[in-house]
Amino acid sequence: MDKDLILLGHGSGGKLSHQLLDELIIPTLSGVPVAGQNDAAVVEHNGQRLAFTTDSYVVDPIFFPGGNIGSLAVNGTVNDLAMMGARPLFMSVGLILEEGMSRRELAIILAAMREAADRAGVAIVTGDTKVVPRGKADRLFINTSGVGVVENGVEINGCKAQVGDRVIINGTIGDHGIAVLAAREGLELATDIESDCAALNGLVTELLQDGEALHVLRDPTRGGVATTLKEIAIQSGVTITLREEALPLKSGVRGVCSILGLDPLYVANEGKLLAIVAPDRADAALARMRRHPLGSDAAIIGEVTGASDGRVQLETSVGGVRGVEMLAGEQLPRIC
């Protein structure tokens, strides 16, 4: 393999992505240390803390069960801000259109973006539009950036997981990735599987009531739950142990993963968050989640079991323990 070439796997969120970031992109552009590599940057200006994030969306297909590239772009950026405990306020939207795209489809996507922004309470205040020749893009790519306010006393960071903390997820895993895969490949499934695409800032507002007991928030998008927890374990220098029997999983998602040989731990989500919470407040945080419409299937799926250089392990349903690593390649390309 020519190491000079960019591969699809470099966009997977897994091992190749992190190598590209750690070896080239971050050292060249900013030098942000591992402990500071979160879903959004938190910067101070005139005594106020602001969260700032940006993301690009290239999902294929652009329409999928439960959403489209427009709602995905807005919700994804809102969620990246919310994972820092920020209150999202403003967004930008950059559109890269391919010559020949349908104006009707674009109108549907723009309406979905506006609806998602209104629902999340954010304002789209600036943007840009470019058109490239036919065959130079795939109908539509979207870039969004967002700004939010982090209130005093809120300290959410991937480096703050502590031994004894519990790991909580707000619902079933893998729904988005399997919904997009089914739409892309034309799979006829026995059960309807829809993307979980949703803005999580309202749920985060509820969780912030637990104050200092809420240590880490992260949405497990590209690379899924496994990769996200591996990132947190490395940032915090801890071992995280998951329990396979505790993982909430829809039967349809489980079935598709079994047939196609996919591990649901690595399948993308777009309306899920992982909360790492002090043990004495975990049950209260779980109860808050379950009272919220986006948390009815919430579950405690593991805990921080020790200090390490960033180990994640899974206690299997048959009584064994296996290591959980970042994927070397791309399990499902162009999933967000």
XYZ file of C-alpha atoms in Angstrom:
336
model
C 0.000 0.000 0.000
C 1.340 3.435 -0.967
C 1.481 5.345 2.317
C 1.291 8.641 0.422
C -2.284 7.990 -0.723
C -5.440 9.047 1.131
C -7.820 6.083 1.498
C -11.515 5.852 2.361
C -10.434 4.465 5.707
C -8.836 7.818 6.560
C -12.381 9.192 6.848
C -13.758 6.357 8.978
C -13.110 7.869 12.385
C -11.022 4.781 13.194
C -7.314 3.998 13.391
C -6.397 5.428 9.974
C -8.294 8.643 10.708
C -6.438 9.119 13.959
C -3.100 8.427 12.294
C -3.806 11.098 9.676
C -4.834 13.574 12.362
C -1.978 12.789 14.749
C 0.793 12.558 12.156
C -0.134 15.348 9.742
C -3.239 17.472 10.236
C -3.122 18.433 13.932
C 0.681 18.969 14.200
C 0.614 21.166 11.094
C -2.462 23.239 11.865
C -2.755 23.606 15.615
C -0.826 21.183 17.830
C -3.857 20.565 20.065
C -2.879 17.857 22.596
C -4.819 14.592 22.851
C -6.544 15.712 26.054
C -8.036 18.660 24.197
C -9.336 16.799 21.154
C -13.072 16.930 21.776
C -16.207 17.359 19.654
C -15.823 21.141 19.878
C -13.215 23.647 20.998
C -13.957 25.771 24.046
C -12.406 29.249 23.852
C -12.671 32.292 26.092
C -13.590 35.766 24.850
C -14.243 38.759 27.081
C -14.813 36.516 30.074
C -17.310 34.284 28.285
C -16.646 30.697 27.260
C -17.696 29.802 23.723
C -17.838 26.373 22.099
C -16.978 26.272 18.397
C -17.211 23.331 16.011
C -17.295 22.511 12.314
C -18.204 19.387 10.347
C -18.748 18.271 6.769
C -21.399 15.843 5.537
C -21.036 13.553 2.540
C -23.601 10.855 3.401
C -24.690 8.528 0.584
C -27.593 8.477 -0.165
C -28.629 12.018 0.677
C -32.128 10.817 1.607
C -32.489 7.904 4.033
C -35.161 6.552 6.406
C -35.478 8.990 9.283
C -33.782 11.988 7.699
C -31.634 13.466 4.971
C -28.254 15.131 4.610
C -29.743 18.479 5.672
C -31.272 17.401 8.986
C -28.141 15.335 9.628
C -25.874 18.356 9.132
C -27.806 20.588 11.521
C -28.325 17.963 14.212
C -24.727 16.787 13.996
C -23.341 20.259 14.611
C -25.820 20.974 17.402
C -24.767 17.723 19.053
C -21.051 18.478 18.818
C -21.653 21.707 20.717
C -23.921 20.010 23.239
C -21.265 17.374 23.995
C -19.184 20.152 25.546
C -22.120 21.202 27.702
C -22.713 24.237 25.478
C -26.009 25.905 24.633
C -25.992 26.040 20.795
C -26.783 29.482 19.375
C -25.619 30.105 15.799
C -24.703 28.095 12.720
C -23.213 28.570 9.275
C -24.061 26.433 6.250
C -21.799 25.812 3.261
C -23.363 24.044 0.260
C -21.318 22.347 -2.480
C -23.767 21.485 -5.252
C -23.113 19.281 -8.259
C -24.291 20.554 -11.624
C -27.503 18.737 -12.523
C -28.850 18.318 -8.993
C -32.612 18.686 -8.687
C -33.833 22.035 -7.340
C -36.842 20.205 -5.897
C -34.605 17.897 -3.851
C -32.498 20.834 -2.711
C -35.647 22.634 -1.540
C -36.652 19.593 0.532
C -33.200 19.424 2.135
C -33.105 23.149 2.927
C -36.553 22.942 4.525
C -35.340 20.030 6.658
C -32.337 22.088 7.755
C -34.533 25.011 8.781
C -36.939 22.731 10.635
C -34.085 21.004 12.496
C -32.510 24.343 13.413
C -35.809 25.738 14.693
C -36.431 22.619 16.741
C -32.967 22.827 18.303
C -33.274 26.548 18.971
C -30.332 27.633 16.804
C -30.196 30.306 14.111
C -28.581 29.782 10.717
C -26.942 33.177 10.275
C -24.428 32.868 7.427
C -23.333 30.551 4.659
C -21.895 29.977 1.215
C -22.895 28.158 -1.978
C -20.633 26.689 -4.646
C -21.511 24.657 -7.767
C -19.016 22.202 -9.272
C -19.206 20.530 -12.706
C -21.185 17.343 -13.239
C -19.227 14.346 -11.964
C -17.023 16.425 -9.619
C -19.178 15.817 -6.537
C -22.028 13.507 -5.564
C -25.103 15.770 -5.803
C -24.559 17.633 -2.553
C -21.969 18.044 0.200
C -22.658 20.256 3.233
C -20.352 21.944 5.722
C -21.757 23.391 8.932
C -20.104 25.295 11.759
C -21.656 26.168 15.081
C -21.122 28.440 18.075
C -22.578 28.018 21.533
C -22.153 29.311 25.086
C -20.709 27.235 27.924
C -22.042 28.423 31.244
C -19.756 28.972 34.235
C -19.202 25.804 36.217
C -19.765 23.434 33.290
C -16.607 21.364 32.767
C -17.247 18.549 30.285
C -14.174 17.016 28.661
C -13.053 13.683 27.241
C -10.105 13.687 29.628
C -12.267 13.716 32.781
C -13.362 10.052 33.056
C -12.483 8.679 36.497
C -12.173 5.186 37.930
C -15.577 4.042 39.165
C -17.566 6.208 36.750
C -20.496 4.604 34.956
C -20.999 4.686 31.173
C -24.566 5.458 30.079
C -26.080 5.574 26.585
C -29.455 7.123 25.859
C -30.772 4.380 23.570
C -30.226 1.691 20.973
C -27.007 1.604 18.974
C -26.356 1.325 15.258
C -29.729 2.593 13.986
C -28.339 5.342 11.745
C -25.631 3.282 10.111
C -27.923 0.381 9.275
C -30.690 2.705 7.978
C -28.222 4.408 5.611
C -26.720 1.088 4.531
C -30.159 -0.340 3.760
C -31.097 2.731 1.686
C -27.776 2.695 -0.173
C -27.845 -0.982 -1.048
C -31.616 -1.302 -1.565
C -31.965 -3.888 1.185
C -35.513 -5.062 1.842
C -35.659 -5.542 5.596
C -38.321 -7.447 7.496
C -38.501 -4.586 10.024
C -38.397 -0.828 9.484
C -35.087 0.627 10.666
C -34.812 4.412 10.717
C -31.937 6.723 11.489
C -31.893 8.050 15.035
C -30.863 11.484 13.679
C -31.869 14.051 16.335
C -30.612 17.095 18.230
C -29.508 16.170 21.744
C -29.108 19.601 23.328
C -32.420 19.347 25.167
C -31.407 16.035 26.733
C -28.005 17.463 27.658
C -29.702 20.381 29.424
C -31.444 17.834 31.650
C -28.198 15.957 32.351
C -26.334 19.139 33.282
C -28.507 19.308 36.394
C -26.164 16.675 37.855
C -23.419 19.299 37.881
C -19.875 18.140 38.585
C -20.954 14.487 38.591
C -21.253 14.634 34.777
C -17.675 14.168 33.580
C -17.784 13.307 29.860
C -20.297 13.573 27.019
C -19.647 12.320 23.500
C -21.878 11.353 20.567
C -20.762 8.054 18.986
C -21.029 8.901 15.282
C -18.340 7.648 12.866
C -16.691 4.585 14.363
C -19.617 3.971 16.692
C -19.608 3.326 20.427
C -16.375 1.334 20.334
C -14.233 4.020 18.713
C -15.734 6.813 20.793
C -15.057 5.025 24.074
C -11.527 4.201 22.901
C -10.934 7.921 22.295
C -12.212 8.775 25.771
C -10.130 6.026 27.390
C -6.979 7.368 25.710
C -7.758 10.981 26.639
C -8.422 10.077 30.280
C -5.798 7.349 30.680
C -8.297 4.768 31.914
C -9.730 1.324 31.181
C -13.406 1.192 30.231
C -15.239 -2.114 30.576
C -18.484 -2.733 28.681
C -21.055 -5.439 29.311
C -22.361 -7.018 26.124
C -25.670 -8.034 27.699
C -26.353 -4.410 28.692
C -26.006 -2.961 25.179
C -29.432 -1.788 23.903
C -29.890 -3.077 20.361
C -32.949 -3.332 18.142
C -33.611 -6.830 16.816
C -33.570 -5.572 13.220
C -30.155 -3.956 13.640
C -28.857 -7.068 15.368
C -30.125 -9.228 12.513
C -28.605 -7.107 9.733
C -25.269 -6.959 11.542
C -25.288 -10.720 12.008
C -26.064 -11.410 8.339
C -23.498 -8.919 6.994
C -20.797 -9.634 9.551
C -20.877 -6.140 11.068
C -20.138 -5.364 14.701
C -22.851 -2.983 15.984
C -20.329 -1.425 18.374
C -18.676 0.171 15.319
C -21.853 1.240 13.496
C -22.594 4.987 13.431
C -25.280 6.744 15.467
C -26.641 10.266 15.006
C -29.003 10.685 17.939
C -27.118 8.971 20.736
C -24.787 10.193 23.439
C -22.456 8.511 25.865
C -22.423 10.035 29.329
C -19.702 9.145 31.825
C -21.013 9.940 35.263
C -19.820 9.631 38.853
C -21.076 6.334 40.351
C -23.193 7.936 43.073
C -25.173 9.916 40.461
C -25.429 7.307 37.710
C -28.897 6.055 38.641
C -30.224 9.614 38.800
C -28.713 10.423 35.399
C -30.229 7.262 33.954
C -33.642 8.230 35.333
C -33.346 11.712 33.778
C -32.559 10.161 30.414
C -35.473 7.753 30.561
C -37.899 10.595 31.268
C -36.786 12.388 28.099
C -38.270 11.424 24.688
C -34.766 10.729 23.326
C -33.762 8.558 26.269
C -36.542 6.045 26.823
C -34.203 3.110 26.050
C -31.255 4.466 28.044
C -29.006 1.971 29.792
C -25.860 1.756 31.896
C -23.553 -0.239 29.624
C -20.264 -0.274 31.517
C -17.892 1.485 33.841
C -14.404 2.879 34.197
C -12.558 0.025 35.875
C -8.981 1.218 36.218
C -6.106 3.340 35.042
C -4.308 2.422 31.793
C -2.985 3.836 28.561
C -6.491 3.765 27.084
C -7.901 0.253 27.131
C -11.495 -0.698 26.289
C -12.763 -4.225 26.880
C -16.040 -6.070 26.520
C -17.401 -8.654 28.939
C -19.166 -11.005 26.525
C -22.488 -12.731 27.072
C -20.705 -16.098 27.342
C -18.443 -14.951 30.165
C -15.291 -13.999 28.279
C -13.489 -10.694 27.928
C -12.190 -9.292 24.641
C -10.330 -6.159 23.795
C -12.083 -3.417 21.830
C -9.867 -1.468 19.438
C -10.409 1.154 16.756
C -11.127 -0.297 13.326
C -8.105 -0.211 11.031
C -10.241 0.444 7.932
C -13.723 1.527 6.940
C -16.688 -0.622 7.979
C -19.376 1.604 6.384
C -18.053 4.469 4.237
C -19.900 7.774 3.774
C -22.261 7.223 6.648
C -22.432 10.895 7.695
